[in-house]
Amino acid sequence: MSLDANRSDLVLGLVGTGTMGRGIAQIAVASGVSVILVDARPGAAAEARDAVARMLSKLSEKGKLTPEACANATARLTVAASMADLAPCHVVVEAIVEDIAVKQALMRDLEAIVAPDCLIATNTSSLSVTSIAAACRLPGRVGGFHFFNPVPLMKVVEVIDGVMTESWVVDALTALARRMGHAPVKAKDTPGFIVNHAGRGFGTEALKLVGEGVADFATVDRILKGAAGFRMGPFELLDLTALDVSHPVMESIYDQYYQEPRFRPSPITRQRLVAGLLGRKTGRGFYAYEGDKAVVPPVPAVPAAWTGPVWVAPGEGEEAVSALVAKLGATLEKGVMPSNEALCLVPILGEDCTTAAVRLGLDATRAVAVDPLFGLETHRTLMTNPVTSAAIRDGAHGLLATGGVSVGVVGDSPGLIAQRVVATIINIGCDIAQQRIATPEDIDKAVTLGLGYPAGPLAWGDRIGADKVVAILDAMLAITHDPRYRASLWLRRRALLGVSLLTPES
Ligand code: NAI
């Protein structure tokens, strides 16, 4: 079987005309596809047609669509009187309620109406495409077509290959995505597909940091934005998506992967969910909201800068941190070991401040760790150990804030904040590649377009250096004994071989 997704007379049925159905209908008619809208709620499909027509005319007013293209696109939208009107469809996309029994019932109803060669696609975000298809007489024609909200702006779509999906279905959905101006990424039918799987590291690791008392929500957000370049902090993002959506997803992916420690959720979100602190939509989440604006706790005041000598510990990042200390005008001590008067700055790669200070034989009360990989120019991270003196901590803070660069001071944590979160994201991305869920290129494409991270996990790992990412993870694992930090085989092998993380298996 085959389907030419570029045929000029392509007819697409859209079942479920809520948020996602409307978005998919809009990009379909804009690309010349005829769309038949169906919804279980009386009047909903007509409302959707009117809403899509309004969106198209707004685009036309903004000059993004000619008046003629707008009129043609709107004319291609029709409302079905009943499901039976879907009979002439070449492809049907369902975007109904996320409930396996309801979706399976729909599959059975659809198969009684459409032709045997009609492609059926599901926009499910969390259910197994294979289990939806299992309800069908012809499961080979069913594939996943997972869009993101808002569909017209989120230009990526996951094309999901269920266990029974035939290759023509994946080819046709890939071509249809391109026709509609979206970037298709192919993924195997696995929990979270690519985007929701790759996105596990950001929130869960940030929650783990807060759970360990390393820093508060706002400090973690500030560091990940300022030092690592994320557009939004993990807690800002959790507030935007709302905990009634994101906490169940965290639990579901963890369980679907049979308690994979990398995805272990946090009791913090469960408690806050129970308390109703859902996020923006309830006016209070990790942040409080005044209207649309988050009330961000003030940044701690900058203390006076250290004026005594500064000794920088040897190892990864020594040169960069020494150069920074010199640039800030402090006196650098050059000895193999620090004097008793020195502030000891310890550049960290995956360790915590305690472990590094003991390894180096330092007086831990005088030791403060610094992140040499993330934010030396933009947002510096300092880390204390349980006995770092307040004078040393504050002096280091003041010194590194010289010239107005912001500084985050956090408690002891293997890999500080940014190394820990970014290494986790890279590790999960590598494991998606290892499991052959998607190609390295598609993983990076899905993550940059679907999650808006500064880089795809594999390219980001290459940029840092795969060997350094492994060193960070190995140190985190050695200190915590938590298998959550075990390096993916994909990552470790490529680090050992000295090749790019984007290198596929030969
Ligand atoms: P929605 O609640 O906005 O719309 C669902 C629509 O389906 C409603 O109009 C409802 O009346 C209709 N419906 C429910 N049962 C039906 C049935 N048996 N037959 C026909 N119509 C039926 O939901 P939304 O957000 O558009 O989600 C739809 C699907 O897309 C779900 O599977 C969801 O998991 C998935 N999805 C949602 C995303 C989002 O951000 N909202 C992102 C990606 C996927």
Coordinates of C-alpha atoms and ligand atoms in Angstrom, one line a residue:
M1 CA 0.0 0.0 0.0
S2 CA 1.0 3.6 -0.4
L3 CA -0.3 7.1 0.0
D4 CA 0.9 10.1 -2.0
A5 CA 0.7 12.8 0.7
N6 CA 1.3 15.5 -1.9
R7 CA -1.7 14.7 -4.1
S8 CA -3.6 17.9 -4.8
D9 CA -7.0 16.3 -3.9
L10 CA -5.9 14.9 -0.5
V11 CA -8.7 14.6 2.0
L12 CA -8.0 14.5 5.7
G13 CA -10.5 13.7 8.4
L14 CA -10.0 15.3 11.7
V15 CA -11.7 13.7 14.7
G16 CA -11.6 15.8 17.9
T17 CA -11.6 19.5 17.2
G18 CA -10.2 20.9 20.4
T19 CA -6.9 22.7 20.9
M20 CA -4.8 20.3 18.9
G21 CA -7.4 19.4 16.2
R22 CA -7.9 23.0 15.4
G23 CA -4.1 23.6 15.0
I24 CA -3.7 20.5 12.8
A25 CA -6.7 21.5 10.7
Q26 CA -5.3 25.0 10.2
I27 CA -1.9 23.9 8.9
A28 CA -3.5 21.2 6.7
V29 CA -5.9 23.5 4.9
A30 CA -3.2 26.1 4.6
S31 CA -1.1 23.5 2.7
G32 CA -3.9 22.7 0.2
V33 CA -5.4 19.6 2.0
S34 CA -9.2 19.4 2.3
V35 CA -10.2 18.8 5.9
I36 CA -13.4 17.3 7.3
L37 CA -14.0 18.1 10.9
V38 CA -15.8 15.7 13.4
D39 CA -16.3 16.0 17.1
A40 CA -18.5 14.1 19.6
R41 CA -19.8 17.3 21.2
P42 CA -22.6 18.8 19.1
G43 CA -21.6 22.1 17.6
A44 CA -17.9 21.7 18.4
A45 CA -16.8 21.0 14.9
A46 CA -18.6 24.1 13.6
E47 CA -17.0 26.2 16.4
A48 CA -13.6 24.8 15.3
R49 CA -14.2 25.6 11.7
D50 CA -15.1 29.2 12.6
A51 CA -12.1 29.4 14.9
V52 CA -9.7 28.2 12.3
A53 CA -11.3 30.5 9.7
R54 CA -10.6 33.4 12.1
M55 CA -7.0 32.3 12.6
L56 CA -6.5 32.2 8.8
S57 CA -8.0 35.6 8.3
K58 CA -5.7 37.0 11.1
L59 CA -2.8 35.6 9.2
S60 CA -4.1 37.2 6.0
E61 CA -4.4 40.6 7.8
K62 CA -0.8 40.3 9.0
G63 CA 0.2 39.7 5.4
K64 CA 1.3 36.1 6.1
L65 CA -1.3 34.6 3.7
T66 CA -2.7 36.2 0.6
P67 CA -6.5 37.0 0.7
E68 CA -6.9 34.4 -2.1
A69 CA -5.0 31.7 -0.2
C70 CA -7.0 32.5 2.9
A71 CA -10.3 32.2 1.1
N72 CA -9.2 28.9 -0.5
A73 CA -7.9 27.4 2.8
T74 CA -11.2 28.4 4.5
A75 CA -13.2 26.8 1.7
R76 CA -11.3 23.5 2.2
L77 CA -12.7 23.2 5.8
T78 CA -16.0 21.3 6.1
V79 CA -18.0 20.1 9.1
A80 CA -19.2 16.5 8.9
A81 CA -22.8 15.8 9.6
S82 CA -21.8 12.5 11.1
M83 CA -18.7 10.2 11.2
A84 CA -20.0 8.5 8.0
D85 CA -18.9 11.7 6.1
L86 CA -15.3 10.5 6.7
A87 CA -15.8 7.8 4.1
P88 CA -13.8 9.5 1.3
C89 CA -10.8 10.4 3.5
H90 CA -7.3 9.3 2.5
V91 CA -6.1 9.9 6.0
V92 CA -7.8 10.5 9.3
V93 CA -6.0 12.1 12.3
E94 CA -7.6 11.7 15.7
A95 CA -7.0 14.3 18.4
I96 CA -9.8 13.2 20.9
V97 CA -9.6 12.8 24.6
E98 CA -6.4 11.0 25.9
D99 CA -8.1 7.8 27.0
I100 CA -7.1 4.4 25.6
A101 CA -10.5 2.8 25.7
V102 CA -12.2 5.8 24.0
K103 CA -9.4 6.0 21.3
Q104 CA -9.7 2.2 20.7
A105 CA -13.5 2.5 20.3
L106 CA -13.0 5.3 17.8
M107 CA -10.6 3.1 15.8
R108 CA -13.2 0.4 15.5
D109 CA -15.8 2.9 14.5
L110 CA -13.5 4.5 11.9
E111 CA -12.6 1.2 10.3
A112 CA -16.2 0.5 9.7
I113 CA -16.4 3.8 7.7
V114 CA -13.1 4.5 5.8
A115 CA -11.6 2.5 2.9
P116 CA -9.1 -0.3 3.7
D117 CA -6.2 1.9 2.4
C118 CA -7.1 4.9 4.5
L119 CA -4.2 5.9 6.8
I120 CA -5.2 6.4 10.4
A121 CA -3.0 8.6 12.7
T122 CA -3.2 9.3 16.4
N123 CA -2.0 12.5 18.0
T124 CA -1.6 10.8 21.4
S125 CA 1.1 12.2 23.5
S126 CA 1.3 9.5 26.2
L127 CA -0.5 6.4 25.1
S128 CA 1.1 3.6 23.1
V129 CA 0.4 3.9 19.4
T130 CA 0.7 0.1 19.2
S131 CA -2.0 -0.4 21.9
I132 CA -4.4 2.0 20.0
A133 CA -3.7 0.2 16.8
A134 CA -4.3 -3.2 18.4
A135 CA -8.0 -2.4 18.4
C136 CA -8.0 -2.3 14.6
R137 CA -8.7 -4.9 12.0
L138 CA -5.8 -3.5 10.0
P139 CA -3.3 -2.2 12.6
G140 CA -0.6 -1.8 9.9
R141 CA -2.3 1.4 8.7
V142 CA -2.1 3.1 12.1
G143 CA 0.8 5.4 13.0
G144 CA 1.4 8.2 15.5
F145 CA 1.5 11.8 14.4
H146 CA 2.4 13.7 17.5
F147 CA 2.1 17.5 17.2
F148 CA 2.9 20.1 19.9
N149 CA 0.9 23.0 21.2
P150 CA 0.4 25.5 19.6
V151 CA 0.6 23.5 16.4
P152 CA 1.1 26.3 13.9
L153 CA 4.1 27.7 15.9
M154 CA 5.7 24.4 17.1
K155 CA 7.1 23.3 13.8
V156 CA 8.0 19.8 14.7
V157 CA 5.9 16.6 14.6
E158 CA 6.9 13.1 15.8
V159 CA 6.0 10.4 13.4
I160 CA 5.6 7.3 15.4
D161 CA 6.2 3.8 14.3
G162 CA 4.1 1.3 16.2
V163 CA 5.1 -2.4 16.3
M164 CA 2.6 -3.2 13.6
T165 CA 2.9 0.1 11.6
E166 CA 3.7 -0.5 7.9
S167 CA 6.5 1.5 6.4
W168 CA 4.2 3.3 3.9
V169 CA 2.4 4.9 6.8
V170 CA 5.6 6.4 8.2
D171 CA 6.6 7.6 4.7
A172 CA 3.2 9.2 4.1
L173 CA 3.1 10.9 7.5
T174 CA 6.6 12.2 7.0
A175 CA 5.7 13.6 3.5
L176 CA 2.5 15.1 4.9
A177 CA 4.3 16.8 7.7
R178 CA 6.7 18.4 5.2
R179 CA 3.8 19.5 3.0
M180 CA 2.3 21.2 6.0
G181 CA 5.6 23.0 6.7
H182 CA 6.5 21.0 9.7
A183 CA 9.8 19.1 10.4
P184 CA 9.1 15.4 10.8
V185 CA 11.1 13.4 13.3
K186 CA 10.7 9.6 13.3
A187 CA 10.4 7.8 16.6
K188 CA 9.7 4.2 17.7
D189 CA 6.6 3.7 19.8
T190 CA 8.2 4.1 23.2
P191 CA 7.0 6.1 26.3
G192 CA 7.3 9.8 25.7
F193 CA 8.5 9.2 22.1
I194 CA 11.5 11.6 21.7
V195 CA 10.5 15.0 23.1
N196 CA 8.7 14.0 26.3
H197 CA 11.4 11.4 26.9
A198 CA 14.3 13.8 26.3
G199 CA 12.6 16.4 28.4
R200 CA 12.7 14.2 31.5
G201 CA 16.1 15.4 32.7
F202 CA 15.4 19.1 33.0
G203 CA 12.6 19.1 35.5
T204 CA 13.4 15.9 37.4
E205 CA 17.0 16.8 38.0
A206 CA 16.1 20.4 39.0
L207 CA 13.6 18.9 41.5
K208 CA 16.2 16.5 42.8
L209 CA 18.5 19.5 43.5
V210 CA 15.8 21.4 45.4
G211 CA 14.9 18.1 47.2
E212 CA 18.5 17.8 48.4
G213 CA 18.5 21.3 49.7
V214 CA 21.2 22.5 47.3
A215 CA 19.3 25.7 46.3
D216 CA 15.8 27.1 46.1
F217 CA 13.6 27.1 43.0
A218 CA 14.5 30.7 41.9
T219 CA 18.2 30.1 42.3
V220 CA 18.1 27.0 40.2
D221 CA 16.1 28.8 37.5
R222 CA 18.5 31.7 37.5
I223 CA 21.6 29.5 37.1
L224 CA 20.1 27.4 34.4
K225 CA 19.0 30.4 32.4
G226 CA 22.0 32.6 33.1
A227 CA 24.8 30.0 33.0
A228 CA 23.5 27.2 30.8
G229 CA 21.4 29.3 28.4
F230 CA 17.9 27.8 28.8
R231 CA 15.2 30.2 27.8
M232 CA 13.1 29.3 30.8
G233 CA 14.0 27.8 34.1
P234 CA 12.6 24.4 35.0
F235 CA 10.3 25.8 37.7
E236 CA 9.0 28.5 35.4
L237 CA 8.3 25.8 32.9
L238 CA 6.6 23.6 35.5
D239 CA 4.4 26.6 36.4
L240 CA 3.6 27.2 32.7
T241 CA 2.6 23.6 32.0
A242 CA 0.9 23.2 35.4
L243 CA 1.5 20.4 37.8
D244 CA -1.8 18.6 37.1
V245 CA -0.4 17.9 33.6
S246 CA 3.4 17.5 34.3
H247 CA 3.4 15.5 37.5
P248 CA 1.3 12.7 36.1
V249 CA 3.5 12.6 33.0
M250 CA 6.6 12.3 35.3
E251 CA 5.0 9.4 37.1
S252 CA 3.7 7.8 33.9
I253 CA 7.1 7.8 32.0
Y254 CA 8.9 6.5 35.2
D255 CA 6.4 3.6 35.5
Q256 CA 6.3 2.9 31.8
Y257 CA 10.1 2.5 31.9
Y258 CA 9.7 0.2 34.9
Q259 CA 11.1 2.5 37.5
E260 CA 14.1 3.7 35.5
P261 CA 16.0 5.7 38.2
R262 CA 16.9 8.5 35.7
F263 CA 13.2 9.4 35.5
R264 CA 12.4 9.0 39.3
P265 CA 9.8 11.8 40.1
S266 CA 10.0 14.0 43.1
P267 CA 7.7 14.1 46.2
I268 CA 7.8 17.8 45.9
T269 CA 5.5 18.0 42.9
R270 CA 3.1 15.4 44.3
Q271 CA 2.7 17.5 47.4
R272 CA 2.3 20.7 45.6
L273 CA -0.2 19.1 43.3
V274 CA -2.3 17.9 46.2
A275 CA -2.1 21.5 47.7
G276 CA -3.4 22.9 44.4
L277 CA -0.3 24.9 43.7
L278 CA -0.6 24.1 40.0
G279 CA 1.2 27.0 38.5
R280 CA 0.2 30.1 36.5
K281 CA -3.3 28.9 35.9
T282 CA -4.1 28.9 39.6
G283 CA -2.2 32.0 40.4
R284 CA 0.4 30.2 42.5
G285 CA 2.9 27.5 41.7
F286 CA 6.6 27.6 42.5
Y287 CA 6.2 31.3 42.0
A288 CA 3.3 33.5 43.0
Y289 CA 1.6 35.4 40.1
E290 CA 0.2 38.9 40.0
G291 CA -1.9 38.7 36.9
D292 CA 0.4 37.3 34.3
K293 CA 3.6 38.3 36.0
A294 CA 5.6 36.0 38.3
V295 CA 6.7 37.4 41.6
V296 CA 10.4 36.5 41.6
P297 CA 12.1 36.5 45.0
P298 CA 14.8 39.1 45.2
V299 CA 18.5 38.2 44.4
P300 CA 20.5 38.1 47.6
A301 CA 22.7 41.2 48.1
V302 CA 26.3 41.0 47.0
P303 CA 28.7 40.9 50.0
A304 CA 32.1 42.7 50.1
A305 CA 34.7 41.1 47.9
W306 CA 37.6 39.0 49.3
T307 CA 40.7 41.1 49.4
G308 CA 43.2 38.5 50.5
P309 CA 45.1 36.0 48.4
V310 CA 43.2 33.5 46.2
W311 CA 44.5 30.0 45.4
V312 CA 43.0 28.0 42.5
A313 CA 43.0 24.2 42.7
P314 CA 44.6 22.3 39.9
G315 CA 42.6 20.3 37.4
E316 CA 39.9 20.9 34.7
G317 CA 39.1 24.6 34.6
E318 CA 42.1 25.8 36.6
E319 CA 43.3 28.0 33.8
A320 CA 40.0 29.7 33.1
V321 CA 39.3 30.3 36.8
S322 CA 42.8 31.6 37.4
A323 CA 42.5 34.0 34.5
L324 CA 39.2 35.2 35.8
V325 CA 40.6 35.8 39.3
A326 CA 43.4 37.8 37.8
K327 CA 41.0 39.8 35.7
L328 CA 39.0 40.6 38.8
G329 CA 42.1 42.1 40.3
A330 CA 42.7 39.6 43.1
T331 CA 46.1 38.3 44.1
L332 CA 46.7 34.8 42.8
E333 CA 48.7 32.4 45.0
K334 CA 50.9 30.1 42.9
G335 CA 51.9 27.4 45.4
V336 CA 51.2 23.7 45.1
M337 CA 49.2 24.1 48.3
P338 CA 47.4 27.2 49.5
S339 CA 48.7 29.3 52.4
N340 CA 46.6 29.6 55.6
E341 CA 45.3 33.0 54.5
A342 CA 44.1 32.0 51.1
L343 CA 40.6 31.7 49.7
C344 CA 40.6 28.3 47.9
L345 CA 38.6 28.3 44.7
V346 CA 38.1 24.7 43.5
P347 CA 37.0 24.3 39.8
I348 CA 34.6 21.3 39.7
L349 CA 33.9 18.6 37.2
G350 CA 31.1 16.4 38.5
E351 CA 32.4 16.3 42.1
D352 CA 30.9 18.1 45.1
C353 CA 32.9 20.6 47.1
T354 CA 33.4 18.2 50.0
T355 CA 34.9 15.4 47.9
A356 CA 37.2 17.7 46.0
A357 CA 38.4 19.5 49.2
V358 CA 39.2 16.2 50.9
R359 CA 40.8 14.7 47.7
L360 CA 43.1 17.8 47.4
G361 CA 43.9 17.8 51.2
L362 CA 42.5 21.3 51.6
D363 CA 41.2 23.1 54.7
A364 CA 37.5 22.7 53.8
T365 CA 36.6 25.7 55.8
R366 CA 38.5 27.8 53.3
A367 CA 37.2 26.0 50.2
V368 CA 34.5 27.2 47.7
A369 CA 33.9 25.3 44.5
V370 CA 33.2 27.1 41.2
D371 CA 31.7 25.9 37.9
P372 CA 34.3 26.3 35.2
L373 CA 32.1 24.9 32.4
F374 CA 29.0 27.0 32.7
G375 CA 28.6 30.8 33.1
L376 CA 32.1 32.1 33.9
E377 CA 31.2 35.0 31.7
T378 CA 27.5 35.3 32.3
H379 CA 26.3 33.9 35.6
R380 CA 28.9 32.3 37.9
T381 CA 28.0 29.5 40.3
L382 CA 29.8 29.0 43.6
M383 CA 29.3 26.0 45.8
T384 CA 30.1 25.6 49.5
N385 CA 30.7 22.4 51.5
P386 CA 29.1 21.9 55.0
V387 CA 32.0 23.6 56.8
T388 CA 32.9 26.4 54.4
S389 CA 33.2 29.5 56.6
A390 CA 30.7 32.3 56.0
A391 CA 33.6 34.8 55.5
I392 CA 35.1 32.7 52.8
R393 CA 31.7 32.1 51.1
D394 CA 30.8 35.7 51.2
G395 CA 34.2 36.9 50.1
A396 CA 34.2 34.6 47.1
H397 CA 30.7 35.7 46.2
G398 CA 31.7 39.4 46.4
L399 CA 34.9 38.8 44.4
L400 CA 33.2 36.9 41.6
A401 CA 30.4 39.5 41.4
T402 CA 33.0 42.2 40.7
G403 CA 32.0 44.1 37.6
G404 CA 28.3 43.2 38.0
V405 CA 28.2 39.6 36.8
S406 CA 25.5 37.7 38.7
V407 CA 26.6 34.9 41.1
G408 CA 24.6 32.0 42.4
V409 CA 25.8 30.5 45.7
V410 CA 24.5 26.9 46.3
G411 CA 25.0 24.1 48.7
D412 CA 27.1 21.0 48.1
S413 CA 26.0 19.0 45.0
P414 CA 28.0 16.7 42.7
G415 CA 28.2 18.7 39.5
L416 CA 26.8 21.9 41.0
I417 CA 23.6 22.9 39.2
A418 CA 24.3 23.4 35.4
Q419 CA 26.7 20.5 35.0
R420 CA 24.4 18.1 36.7
V421 CA 21.3 19.1 34.8
V422 CA 23.0 19.4 31.4
A423 CA 24.9 16.1 31.8
T424 CA 21.6 14.4 32.7
I425 CA 19.9 15.8 29.6
I426 CA 22.8 14.7 27.4
N427 CA 22.8 11.3 29.0
I428 CA 19.1 10.7 28.4
G429 CA 19.5 12.0 24.8
C430 CA 22.3 9.4 24.3
D431 CA 20.2 6.7 25.8
I432 CA 17.4 7.5 23.4
A433 CA 19.9 7.0 20.6
Q434 CA 21.2 3.8 22.2
Q435 CA 17.7 2.3 22.3
R436 CA 17.3 3.2 18.6
I437 CA 14.2 5.2 19.3
A438 CA 15.3 7.8 16.8
T439 CA 18.4 8.8 14.8
P440 CA 20.9 11.1 16.5
E441 CA 20.0 13.9 14.1
D442 CA 16.2 13.5 14.8
I443 CA 16.8 13.5 18.5
D444 CA 18.6 16.8 18.3
K445 CA 16.1 18.3 15.9
A446 CA 13.2 17.2 18.1
V447 CA 14.7 18.6 21.2
T448 CA 15.7 22.0 19.8
L449 CA 12.4 22.5 18.0
G450 CA 10.1 20.8 20.6
L451 CA 11.8 21.9 23.8
G452 CA 13.7 25.0 22.7
Y453 CA 16.9 24.0 24.5
P454 CA 20.0 25.9 23.5
A455 CA 21.3 22.8 21.7
G456 CA 20.3 19.2 21.0
P457 CA 21.6 16.8 23.6
L458 CA 24.1 15.1 21.3
A459 CA 25.5 18.3 19.8
W460 CA 25.6 19.8 23.3
G461 CA 27.6 16.8 24.5
D462 CA 30.1 17.2 21.6
R463 CA 30.4 20.9 22.4
I464 CA 31.3 20.2 26.1
G465 CA 33.3 17.1 25.1
A466 CA 31.9 13.6 25.6
D467 CA 34.8 12.6 27.9
K468 CA 34.0 15.5 30.2
V469 CA 30.3 14.6 30.3
V470 CA 31.3 11.0 31.2
A471 CA 33.6 12.4 33.9
I472 CA 30.8 14.5 35.4
L473 CA 28.4 11.5 35.4
D474 CA 31.0 9.1 36.8
A475 CA 31.8 11.5 39.6
M476 CA 28.1 12.0 40.4
L477 CA 27.6 8.2 40.4
A478 CA 30.7 7.6 42.6
I479 CA 29.5 10.2 45.2
T480 CA 25.8 9.4 45.3
H481 CA 25.8 5.6 44.3
D482 CA 22.5 6.5 42.6
P483 CA 22.2 4.5 39.3
R484 CA 20.3 7.5 37.9
Y485 CA 23.7 8.9 37.1
R486 CA 25.2 5.9 35.2
A487 CA 26.5 6.9 31.8
S488 CA 24.6 5.7 28.8
L489 CA 26.6 3.1 26.8
W490 CA 26.1 5.3 23.7
L491 CA 27.9 8.2 25.5
R492 CA 30.6 6.1 27.1
R493 CA 31.6 4.3 23.9
R494 CA 31.8 7.4 21.9
A495 CA 33.8 9.2 24.6
L496 CA 36.2 6.3 24.7
L497 CA 36.6 6.3 20.9
G498 CA 36.9 10.0 20.8
V499 CA 34.1 10.4 18.2
S500 CA 31.1 12.6 17.9
L501 CA 27.9 11.7 19.9
L502 CA 26.1 12.1 16.6
T503 CA 28.0 9.1 15.2
P504 CA 25.4 6.4 14.4
E505 CA 26.2 2.6 14.7
S506 CA 27.9 1.4 11.6
Ligands
NAI1 P1 -9.2 19.0 23.8 O1 -9.9 18.7 25.1 O2 -8.9 20.5 23.6 O3 -10.0 18.5 22.6 C1 -10.5 17.2 22.5 C2 -11.7 17.2 21.6 O4 -12.1 15.9 21.3 C3 -12.9 17.9 22.2 O5 -13.5 18.8 21.3 C4 -13.9 16.7 22.5 O6 -15.2 17.1 22.4 C5 -13.5 15.7 21.4 N1 -13.8 14.4 21.7 C6 -13.7 13.7 22.9 N2 -14.0 12.4 22.7 C7 -14.4 12.2 21.4 C8 -14.8 11.1 20.6 N3 -14.9 9.9 21.1 N4 -15.1 11.4 19.3 C9 -14.9 12.6 18.8 N5 -14.5 13.7 19.5 C10 -14.3 13.5 20.8 O7 -7.9 18.1 23.8 P2 -6.5 18.5 23.1 O8 -5.6 19.2 24.1 O9 -6.7 19.0 21.8 O10 -5.9 17.0 23.0 C11 -6.3 16.1 22.1 C12 -5.3 14.9 21.9 O11 -4.0 15.5 21.5 C13 -5.0 14.1 23.1 O12 -4.8 12.8 22.7 C14 -3.8 14.8 23.7 O13 -3.1 13.9 24.6 C15 -3.0 15.1 22.5 N6 -2.1 16.2 22.6 C16 -2.4 17.3 23.3 C17 -1.4 18.3 23.4 C18 -1.7 19.6 24.2 O14 -0.8 20.3 24.5 N7 -3.0 19.9 24.4 C19 -0.1 18.2 22.8 C20 0.1 17.0 22.0 C21 -0.9 16.0 22.0

